[in-house]
Amino acid sequence: MTPQAPTIFSLQAPKDISLSEIDAELNQIWQSYGITGEDGGLPAATRATTFTLVVYEPEETQYLLAALGFYNGPIDGILGPQMDTALRQVQKKYGVPETGTATPETLAVLREEFSKRQGGATGDSAGTYSLNAASPRIADEIALRNPCRIIALFPIAGEDEGVKAQVSAYCPIQKQSSSTLICCEYITLSGTAAALERIGGMIPALLIGGLPKFLWWKATPDPNNPLFKRLAAVCNNVIVDSCNFNEPESDLLSLQELVETGVPLADLNWRRLASWQELTAEAYDSPHRRAALKEIDRVTIDYEKGNPAQALLFLGWLASRLQWQPVSYQKESGDYDITRIRFVAQDQRQVEAELAGVPVADVGQIMGDLIALRLSSTNPQADCGTVICSETGGCMRMETHGGAQSAGLFQQVSSLSEQKAEALLSQQVQRWGRESLFEESLVVTAKIFKLDNN
């Protein structure tokens, strides 16, 4: 049975205001409502008391969908159920492959339709979207658990006409806790990238003092971007999602450069590897297999063709744990994208790793998801062989390549229910600071990429 979305109580629908009026307007929302619900007519409401989340959305996807009437949620940069539905409607209507994601073909159609309508439009289309309080909220995964403030920075194309501000407040009503509303405040700032950079100095003042502050930078983090640098300097965590990187290898290298400057990074795609890492560690828990870890000298990782970020991060994690140093790096493209990396172990043994981007008919929601991995040894006496896979087909491919003989242990990763970015984000904001395992994995991947550049 599909779970029902909670009823949304609107404290304030999106309202256009000047930049200088943001704080005063938010205070007025709560004063006019009666924050404690003393009159008994409405349940008590909890204002943003957990954290501030700044979302930088690099694409115009939500704006175009809203302006064309396909989407009526908050412009917050979060790809949730409403965005998925809206994109599928567009794709179905215009004969684009139905993926529920903002593919280049879909964006081209949206831009073309928007351009046509602009020719006969009057007024500001950026403000034509409205929020239907009865529909599912994009930020539900966050707001249901945390009464927070979300500041959405929304770059738009076109002439620089300054920055437009909107405020709103919404409270999902839960049956199990209907006596209290847990509310999320939204501040949306839209304008050209240059306009947003100009007002970057005032954004830190909108962060709630004394509470954790998170920056979800949905573009590739650029160490030289003035707005990114300003916000990263005042936030407890900078959150990215490498599954969306256009150039995964160079973009992961950029992440490593940021870590070296002290930026506390978190990657939602790293969280998707948790089950794979846990099963790998569990496979060598027993004393005799733990001793055989040093015998591993062959690693094969299959992933869905398109984005090798997960495979690279997993390999970086494994190499950092076993203290392997990369010494060579080769790539070849074709039906399968093959990457071969050679490491040297502490005892000078050669370790060979192969990453294979496998074309799949049914592409998942996350580009580059791991399919299967095999750890083995050229020593026939070593009891270290392990195969882990997400599906029977993945295990079958490993077996046909000799895995059945070298793998003493087969394990299967359960289907992950928390793959989507908004669900992972709701977990990430429960913690902050530096993540040593992630950073150590990035160190290894950076060394690999630098081999390719030499």
Short mmCIF file of C-alpha atoms in Angstrom, two decimals:
data_model
loop_
_atom_site.label_atom_id
_atom_site.label_comp_id
_atom_site.label_asym_id
_atom_site.label_seq_id
_atom_site.Cartn_x
_atom_site.Cartn_y
_atom_site.Cartn_z
CA MET A 1 0.00 0.00 0.00
CA THR A 2 1.40 3.42 -0.97
CA PRO A 3 1.87 5.65 2.07
CA GLN A 4 -0.28 8.77 2.02
CA ALA A 5 1.47 12.11 1.94
CA PRO A 6 0.78 14.18 5.04
CA THR A 7 -1.67 17.08 4.94
CA ILE A 8 0.19 20.35 4.59
CA PHE A 9 -0.87 23.29 6.73
CA SER A 10 0.13 26.60 5.17
CA LEU A 11 1.26 29.34 7.51
CA GLN A 12 2.30 31.48 4.56
CA ALA A 13 2.11 30.82 0.82
CA PRO A 14 5.05 32.18 -1.20
CA LYS A 15 5.09 35.97 -0.84
CA ASP A 16 7.30 38.38 -2.76
CA ILE A 17 9.18 40.77 -0.49
CA SER A 18 12.27 42.95 -0.57
CA LEU A 19 15.57 41.57 0.68
CA SER A 20 15.53 43.89 3.68
CA GLU A 21 12.11 42.61 4.81
CA ILE A 22 12.91 38.88 5.08
CA ASP A 23 13.41 38.63 8.84
CA ALA A 24 10.53 40.96 9.64
CA GLU A 25 8.19 39.00 7.37
CA LEU A 26 9.12 35.66 8.97
CA ASN A 27 8.55 37.11 12.43
CA GLN A 28 5.18 38.44 11.32
CA ILE A 29 4.14 34.99 10.06
CA TRP A 30 4.61 33.50 13.50
CA GLN A 31 3.11 36.43 15.38
CA SER A 32 -0.04 36.38 13.27
CA TYR A 33 -0.41 32.61 13.68
CA GLY A 34 0.17 32.46 17.40
CA ILE A 35 3.16 30.21 17.78
CA THR A 36 1.93 28.43 20.93
CA GLY A 37 -1.60 27.85 19.74
CA GLU A 38 -3.02 29.37 22.93
CA ASP A 39 -6.49 29.91 21.51
CA GLY A 40 -6.91 26.15 21.13
CA GLY A 41 -8.13 26.53 17.58
CA LEU A 42 -4.96 25.20 16.02
CA PRO A 43 -2.23 22.86 17.24
CA ALA A 44 0.97 24.36 18.57
CA ALA A 45 3.64 25.03 15.96
CA THR A 46 7.40 24.58 16.28
CA ARG A 47 9.50 27.15 14.44
CA ALA A 48 12.88 26.43 12.89
CA THR A 49 14.92 25.23 15.87
CA THR A 50 17.23 22.57 14.43
CA PHE A 51 19.37 23.96 11.60
CA THR A 52 19.52 26.10 8.48
CA LEU A 53 19.92 24.40 5.11
CA VAL A 54 21.16 26.51 2.20
CA VAL A 55 20.42 24.87 -1.16
CA TYR A 56 22.21 26.07 -4.28
CA GLU A 57 20.42 24.77 -7.36
CA PRO A 58 22.60 25.08 -10.46
CA GLU A 59 19.95 24.26 -13.03
CA GLU A 60 16.80 26.07 -14.09
CA THR A 61 14.77 22.83 -14.09
CA GLN A 62 12.29 23.67 -11.30
CA TYR A 63 11.90 27.22 -12.53
CA LEU A 64 11.05 26.08 -16.08
CA LEU A 65 8.65 23.39 -14.87
CA ALA A 66 6.89 25.90 -12.59
CA ALA A 67 6.70 28.62 -15.24
CA LEU A 68 5.18 26.12 -17.70
CA GLY A 69 2.61 24.90 -15.17
CA PHE A 70 3.96 21.39 -14.60
CA TYR A 71 5.22 21.96 -11.05
CA ASN A 72 3.75 23.89 -8.12
CA GLY A 73 6.10 23.04 -5.24
CA PRO A 74 8.72 25.18 -3.54
CA ILE A 75 11.71 26.17 -5.63
CA ASP A 76 14.15 24.46 -3.28
CA GLY A 77 16.37 22.45 -5.63
CA ILE A 78 15.33 19.08 -4.16
CA LEU A 79 14.41 16.36 -6.67
CA GLY A 80 11.49 14.78 -4.85
CA PRO A 81 8.23 13.07 -5.84
CA GLN A 82 6.60 16.19 -7.29
CA MET A 83 9.62 16.91 -9.48
CA ASP A 84 9.70 13.28 -10.62
CA THR A 85 6.02 13.44 -11.56
CA ALA A 86 6.39 16.79 -13.34
CA LEU A 87 9.37 15.63 -15.37
CA ARG A 88 7.59 12.44 -16.40
CA GLN A 89 4.56 14.49 -17.51
CA VAL A 90 6.80 16.67 -19.67
CA GLN A 91 8.64 13.68 -21.08
CA LYS A 92 5.41 11.87 -21.91
CA LYS A 93 3.82 14.95 -23.48
CA TYR A 94 6.79 15.77 -25.71
CA GLY A 95 7.89 12.24 -26.56
CA VAL A 96 11.14 12.34 -24.57
CA PRO A 97 12.39 9.11 -22.90
CA GLU A 98 10.54 8.89 -19.58
CA THR A 99 13.16 8.90 -16.81
CA GLY A 100 11.78 11.29 -14.19
CA THR A 101 15.13 13.11 -14.26
CA ALA A 102 16.30 16.31 -15.95
CA THR A 103 17.96 14.77 -18.99
CA PRO A 104 19.53 17.08 -21.62
CA GLU A 105 16.66 16.25 -24.01
CA THR A 106 14.09 17.22 -21.39
CA LEU A 107 15.82 20.49 -20.57
CA ALA A 108 16.04 21.34 -24.28
CA VAL A 109 12.27 20.86 -24.62
CA LEU A 110 11.57 22.93 -21.50
CA ARG A 111 13.79 25.77 -22.69
CA GLU A 112 12.18 25.76 -26.12
CA GLU A 113 8.64 25.84 -24.71
CA PHE A 114 9.56 28.54 -22.20
CA SER A 115 11.07 30.66 -24.97
CA LYS A 116 7.89 30.32 -27.05
CA ARG A 117 5.68 31.41 -24.17
CA GLN A 118 7.95 34.29 -23.25
CA GLY A 119 7.33 35.73 -26.71
CA GLY A 120 3.71 36.48 -25.82
CA ALA A 121 3.99 36.69 -22.06
CA THR A 122 3.66 39.72 -19.83
CA GLY A 123 4.96 40.16 -16.34
CA ASP A 124 7.49 38.09 -14.47
CA SER A 125 7.11 34.37 -15.19
CA ALA A 126 9.49 33.53 -12.37
CA GLY A 127 6.78 34.41 -9.90
CA THR A 128 3.90 32.58 -11.57
CA TYR A 129 4.29 29.33 -9.67
CA SER A 130 2.00 28.68 -6.73
CA LEU A 131 2.20 26.21 -3.90
CA ASN A 132 -0.73 23.83 -3.47
CA ALA A 133 -0.89 23.16 0.26
CA ALA A 134 -2.60 19.79 -0.24
CA SER A 135 0.08 18.33 -2.45
CA PRO A 136 3.22 16.45 -1.34
CA ARG A 137 6.12 18.72 -0.39
CA ILE A 138 9.52 18.33 -1.98
CA ALA A 139 11.18 18.98 1.38
CA ASP A 140 8.93 16.60 3.35
CA GLU A 141 11.79 14.21 4.08
CA ILE A 142 13.51 17.04 5.91
CA ALA A 143 10.60 18.99 7.33
CA LEU A 144 8.84 15.93 8.75
CA ARG A 145 11.78 15.30 11.06
CA ASN A 146 13.21 18.76 11.57
CA PRO A 147 11.62 22.18 12.04
CA CYS A 148 14.23 24.04 10.00
CA ARG A 149 14.88 27.00 7.74
CA ILE A 150 15.62 26.33 4.07
CA ILE A 151 17.27 29.06 2.00
CA ALA A 152 17.08 28.24 -1.70
CA LEU A 153 19.47 30.08 -4.02
CA PHE A 154 18.01 29.81 -7.48
CA PRO A 155 20.09 31.07 -10.41
CA ILE A 156 18.09 31.92 -13.51
CA ALA A 157 19.03 32.76 -17.07
CA GLY A 158 18.35 36.13 -18.63
CA GLU A 159 19.12 39.76 -17.88
CA ASP A 160 20.48 40.77 -14.49
CA GLU A 161 17.54 42.46 -12.75
CA GLY A 162 18.75 41.96 -9.20
CA VAL A 163 17.58 39.34 -6.73
CA LYS A 164 13.96 38.51 -6.03
CA ALA A 165 13.04 37.22 -2.57
CA GLN A 166 10.10 35.10 -1.42
CA VAL A 167 9.23 33.69 1.99
CA SER A 168 6.81 30.93 2.95
CA ALA A 169 6.15 28.51 5.82
CA TYR A 170 4.58 25.05 5.70
CA CYS A 171 3.78 22.47 8.36
CA PRO A 172 3.11 18.80 7.49
CA ILE A 173 0.39 17.49 9.83
CA GLN A 174 1.03 13.97 11.10
CA LYS A 175 -1.84 11.90 12.50
CA GLN A 176 0.37 10.44 15.21
CA SER A 177 1.37 13.91 16.42
CA SER A 178 -1.50 16.13 15.33
CA SER A 179 -1.23 18.22 18.50
CA THR A 180 1.98 19.85 17.25
CA LEU A 181 2.92 21.29 13.89
CA ILE A 182 6.57 20.91 12.85
CA CYS A 183 7.18 23.73 10.43
CA CYS A 184 9.73 24.58 7.81
CA GLU A 185 10.49 28.16 6.78
CA TYR A 186 11.45 28.77 3.18
CA ILE A 187 13.42 31.71 1.85
CA THR A 188 13.85 31.68 -1.92
CA LEU A 189 16.35 34.03 -3.55
CA SER A 190 16.35 34.03 -7.35
CA GLY A 191 18.39 35.98 -9.84
CA THR A 192 21.28 35.58 -12.21
CA ALA A 193 24.40 33.93 -10.85
CA ALA A 194 26.11 37.33 -10.81
CA ALA A 195 23.21 38.88 -8.87
CA LEU A 196 23.29 36.10 -6.27
CA GLU A 197 27.04 36.57 -5.86
CA ARG A 198 26.50 40.29 -5.22
CA ILE A 199 24.17 39.63 -2.29
CA GLY A 200 26.31 36.77 -0.94
CA GLY A 201 27.41 38.95 1.97
CA MET A 202 23.88 39.17 3.38
CA ILE A 203 23.12 35.43 3.22
CA PRO A 204 25.10 34.51 6.38
CA ALA A 205 22.87 36.93 8.30
CA LEU A 206 19.84 34.80 7.32
CA LEU A 207 21.35 31.68 8.93
CA ILE A 208 19.90 30.98 12.37
CA GLY A 209 22.52 31.85 14.95
CA GLY A 210 23.68 29.14 17.34
CA LEU A 211 22.30 26.28 15.21
CA PRO A 212 24.08 23.97 12.72
CA LYS A 213 24.32 25.32 9.19
CA PHE A 214 24.44 23.14 6.08
CA LEU A 215 25.15 24.03 2.47
CA TRP A 216 23.80 21.65 -0.15
CA TRP A 217 25.72 22.70 -3.25
CA LYS A 218 24.04 20.89 -6.12
CA ALA A 219 26.50 22.16 -8.72
CA THR A 220 30.05 20.87 -8.88
CA PRO A 221 31.82 22.69 -6.05
CA ASP A 222 34.18 25.29 -7.46
CA PRO A 223 36.93 26.44 -5.08
CA ASN A 224 37.14 29.69 -7.06
CA ASN A 225 33.42 30.54 -6.95
CA PRO A 226 33.08 33.58 -4.60
CA LEU A 227 29.59 32.63 -3.41
CA PHE A 228 30.63 29.04 -2.74
CA LYS A 229 33.70 30.16 -0.80
CA ARG A 230 31.68 32.61 1.30
CA LEU A 231 29.00 30.07 2.22
CA ALA A 232 31.40 27.16 2.75
CA ALA A 233 33.32 29.30 5.25
CA VAL A 234 30.27 29.74 7.52
CA CYS A 235 28.63 26.30 7.25
CA ASN A 236 29.27 23.20 9.39
CA ASN A 237 29.02 20.94 6.35
CA VAL A 238 29.10 21.33 2.58
CA ILE A 239 26.96 18.58 1.06
CA VAL A 240 27.36 17.37 -2.54
CA ASP A 241 26.10 14.39 -4.55
CA SER A 242 28.74 12.95 -6.87
CA CYS A 243 26.18 10.83 -8.74
CA ASN A 244 25.27 14.06 -10.57
CA PHE A 245 28.82 15.08 -11.49
CA ASN A 246 29.24 15.68 -15.22
CA GLU A 247 32.98 14.94 -15.13
CA PRO A 248 33.27 12.54 -12.16
CA GLU A 249 37.03 12.16 -12.18
CA SER A 250 37.97 15.84 -12.36
CA ASP A 251 35.07 16.76 -10.07
CA LEU A 252 36.19 14.26 -7.41
CA LEU A 253 39.65 15.75 -7.71
CA SER A 254 38.10 19.16 -7.00
CA LEU A 255 36.52 17.70 -3.85
CA GLN A 256 39.93 16.54 -2.66
CA GLU A 257 41.33 20.02 -3.23
CA LEU A 258 38.53 21.44 -1.08
CA VAL A 259 39.24 18.94 1.69
CA GLU A 260 42.87 20.08 1.66
CA THR A 261 41.71 23.65 2.29
CA GLY A 262 39.72 22.53 5.34
CA VAL A 263 36.19 22.50 3.88
CA PRO A 264 34.09 19.90 5.80
CA LEU A 265 32.59 17.90 2.92
CA ALA A 266 29.90 15.22 2.83
CA ASP A 267 28.88 13.30 -0.32
CA LEU A 268 25.40 11.75 -0.48
CA ASN A 269 26.76 9.24 -3.00
CA TRP A 270 29.25 8.04 -0.36
CA ARG A 271 26.27 7.20 1.88
CA ARG A 272 24.90 4.93 -0.85
CA LEU A 273 28.00 2.76 -0.44
CA ALA A 274 27.34 1.98 3.24
CA SER A 275 25.82 -1.47 2.64
CA TRP A 276 28.64 -2.48 0.31
CA GLN A 277 31.26 -1.38 2.82
CA GLU A 278 29.51 -3.13 5.71
CA LEU A 279 29.20 -6.43 3.82
CA THR A 280 32.82 -6.25 2.70
CA ALA A 281 34.04 -5.70 6.25
CA GLU A 282 31.71 -8.41 7.56
CA ALA A 283 33.12 -10.90 5.02
CA TYR A 284 36.50 -10.72 6.80
CA ASP A 285 35.28 -10.67 10.40
CA SER A 286 36.29 -14.25 11.20
CA PRO A 287 39.95 -14.57 12.36
CA HIS A 288 41.14 -16.87 9.55
CA ARG A 289 39.63 -14.64 6.85
CA ARG A 290 40.98 -11.51 8.50
CA ALA A 291 44.46 -12.99 8.21
CA ALA A 292 43.79 -13.67 4.52
CA LEU A 293 43.04 -10.01 3.79
CA LYS A 294 46.68 -9.43 2.88
CA GLU A 295 46.33 -12.07 0.14
CA ILE A 296 43.80 -10.05 -1.86
CA ASP A 297 45.45 -8.94 -5.09
CA ARG A 298 42.54 -8.87 -7.55
CA VAL A 299 39.55 -6.50 -7.35
CA THR A 300 36.73 -6.33 -9.90
CA ILE A 301 33.93 -3.80 -9.56
CA ASP A 302 30.93 -3.58 -11.91
CA TYR A 303 28.76 -0.45 -11.93
CA GLU A 304 25.99 0.92 -14.12
CA LYS A 305 27.65 2.61 -17.06
CA GLY A 306 27.53 6.40 -17.00
CA ASN A 307 29.18 7.58 -13.79
CA PRO A 308 32.12 5.79 -12.09
CA ALA A 309 32.00 7.91 -8.89
CA GLN A 310 30.62 5.14 -6.63
CA ALA A 311 33.09 2.56 -7.96
CA LEU A 312 36.01 4.96 -7.54
CA LEU A 313 34.97 5.94 -4.00
CA PHE A 314 34.55 2.29 -2.98
CA LEU A 315 37.95 1.39 -4.43
CA GLY A 316 39.47 4.41 -2.68
CA TRP A 317 37.94 3.26 0.61
CA LEU A 318 39.23 -0.31 0.18
CA ALA A 319 42.73 0.83 -0.82
CA SER A 320 42.94 3.30 2.06
CA ARG A 321 41.92 0.57 4.56
CA LEU A 322 44.45 -1.93 3.19
CA GLN A 323 47.14 0.73 2.61
CA TRP A 324 47.58 0.18 -1.11
CA GLN A 325 49.34 2.87 -3.12
CA PRO A 326 48.28 3.42 -6.77
CA VAL A 327 51.07 3.19 -9.35
CA SER A 328 49.33 3.02 -12.75
CA TYR A 329 46.00 3.97 -14.29
CA GLN A 330 44.52 3.11 -17.70
CA LYS A 331 41.10 3.61 -19.28
CA GLU A 332 39.38 2.30 -22.38
CA SER A 333 35.90 3.01 -23.70
CA GLY A 334 33.54 0.81 -25.68
CA ASP A 335 30.48 -1.26 -24.91
CA TYR A 336 31.99 -1.47 -21.42
CA ASP A 337 33.92 1.42 -19.89
CA ILE A 338 36.99 -0.28 -18.44
CA THR A 339 39.37 1.31 -15.93
CA ARG A 340 42.42 -0.63 -14.80
CA ILE A 341 44.37 0.52 -11.76
CA ARG A 342 47.47 -1.12 -10.32
CA PHE A 343 48.43 -0.73 -6.67
CA VAL A 344 51.42 -1.75 -4.57
CA ALA A 345 50.70 -3.20 -1.13
CA GLN A 346 52.85 -2.59 1.94
CA ASP A 347 54.73 -5.85 1.32
CA GLN A 348 55.37 -4.77 -2.30
CA ARG A 349 52.80 -7.19 -3.78
CA GLN A 350 51.11 -6.04 -6.98
CA VAL A 351 47.33 -5.54 -6.73
CA GLU A 352 45.21 -5.30 -9.88
CA ALA A 353 41.83 -3.54 -9.89
CA GLU A 354 39.35 -3.36 -12.75
CA LEU A 355 36.29 -1.11 -12.80
CA ALA A 356 33.72 -1.95 -15.48
CA GLY A 357 30.92 0.38 -16.52
CA VAL A 358 28.26 -2.13 -17.59
CA PRO A 359 25.43 -1.11 -19.96
CA VAL A 360 22.10 -2.05 -18.41
CA ALA A 361 18.63 -2.06 -19.96
CA ASP A 362 16.84 -0.86 -16.82
CA VAL A 363 18.82 2.12 -15.58
CA GLY A 364 18.15 2.95 -11.94
CA GLN A 365 17.42 6.33 -10.42
CA ILE A 366 21.04 6.81 -9.38
CA MET A 367 23.53 6.89 -12.24
CA GLY A 368 26.55 4.67 -11.60
CA ASP A 369 25.10 2.41 -8.88
CA LEU A 370 27.32 -0.54 -8.00
CA ILE A 371 26.20 -3.88 -9.44
CA ALA A 372 28.75 -6.37 -8.14
CA LEU A 373 32.29 -6.72 -6.84
CA ARG A 374 34.76 -9.56 -6.50
CA LEU A 375 37.79 -9.72 -4.23
CA SER A 376 40.19 -12.60 -4.92
CA SER A 377 43.82 -13.72 -4.94
CA THR A 378 46.24 -15.27 -7.39
CA ASN A 379 47.26 -17.52 -4.49
CA PRO A 380 45.01 -20.62 -4.87
CA GLN A 381 45.47 -21.46 -1.17
CA ALA A 382 44.20 -18.10 0.09
CA ASP A 383 40.74 -18.08 1.65
CA CYS A 384 39.93 -14.47 0.80
CA GLY A 385 37.63 -14.77 -2.24
CA THR A 386 34.39 -12.82 -1.87
CA VAL A 387 31.64 -11.84 -4.30
CA ILE A 388 29.02 -9.24 -3.35
CA CYS A 389 26.27 -8.25 -5.75
CA SER A 390 23.02 -6.34 -5.90
CA GLU A 391 21.25 -8.77 -8.20
CA THR A 392 21.53 -12.32 -9.54
CA GLY A 393 22.70 -11.05 -12.92
CA GLY A 394 25.64 -9.29 -11.30
CA CYS A 395 26.68 -12.47 -9.50
CA MET A 396 26.33 -14.48 -12.70
CA ARG A 397 28.73 -12.17 -14.53
CA MET A 398 31.26 -12.50 -11.73
CA GLU A 399 30.92 -16.30 -11.82
CA THR A 400 31.47 -16.48 -15.57
CA HIS A 401 34.73 -14.59 -15.08
CA GLY A 402 36.14 -17.10 -12.67
CA GLY A 403 34.50 -15.88 -9.48
CA ALA A 404 32.96 -19.25 -8.66
CA GLN A 405 36.39 -20.79 -8.24
CA SER A 406 37.99 -17.95 -6.28
CA ALA A 407 35.09 -16.79 -4.12
CA GLY A 408 34.54 -18.64 -0.91
CA LEU A 409 31.75 -16.29 0.14
CA PHE A 410 28.78 -14.89 -1.79
CA GLN A 411 26.69 -12.06 -0.35
CA GLN A 412 23.89 -9.97 -1.76
CA VAL A 413 23.21 -6.31 -1.05
CA SER A 414 19.59 -5.73 -0.11
CA SER A 415 17.63 -3.25 -2.16
CA LEU A 416 18.27 0.15 -0.63
CA SER A 417 15.18 2.16 0.30
CA GLU A 418 17.07 5.38 1.07
CA GLN A 419 18.81 6.00 -2.25
CA LYS A 420 17.14 9.29 -3.14
CA ALA A 421 19.00 12.47 -2.37
CA GLU A 422 16.27 14.04 -0.21
CA ALA A 423 16.10 10.94 2.02
CA LEU A 424 19.88 10.76 2.38
CA LEU A 425 19.96 14.49 3.05
CA SER A 426 17.53 14.13 5.95
CA GLN A 427 20.03 11.69 7.50
CA GLN A 428 23.08 13.80 6.71
CA VAL A 429 21.76 16.86 8.54
CA GLN A 430 21.70 14.83 11.77
CA ARG A 431 25.51 14.99 11.84
CA TRP A 432 28.18 17.39 10.75
CA GLY A 433 31.89 17.93 10.73
CA ARG A 434 34.62 16.12 8.85
CA GLU A 435 34.28 12.48 7.71
CA SER A 436 37.68 10.84 7.94
CA LEU A 437 36.89 7.67 5.94
CA PHE A 438 35.43 9.70 3.08
CA GLU A 439 38.39 12.05 3.10
CA GLU A 440 40.87 9.16 3.12
CA SER A 441 39.07 7.61 0.15
CA LEU A 442 39.32 10.92 -1.73
CA VAL A 443 43.07 11.02 -1.05
CA VAL A 444 43.50 7.68 -2.85
CA THR A 445 41.23 8.64 -5.78
CA ALA A 446 43.14 11.91 -6.18
CA LYS A 447 46.43 10.01 -6.38
CA ILE A 448 44.91 7.77 -9.07
CA PHE A 449 43.73 10.72 -11.20
CA LYS A 450 47.10 12.45 -10.92
CA LEU A 451 48.72 9.34 -12.37
CA ASP A 452 46.57 9.82 -15.44
CA ASN A 453 47.64 13.45 -15.75
CA ASN A 454 51.38 12.69 -15.58
#
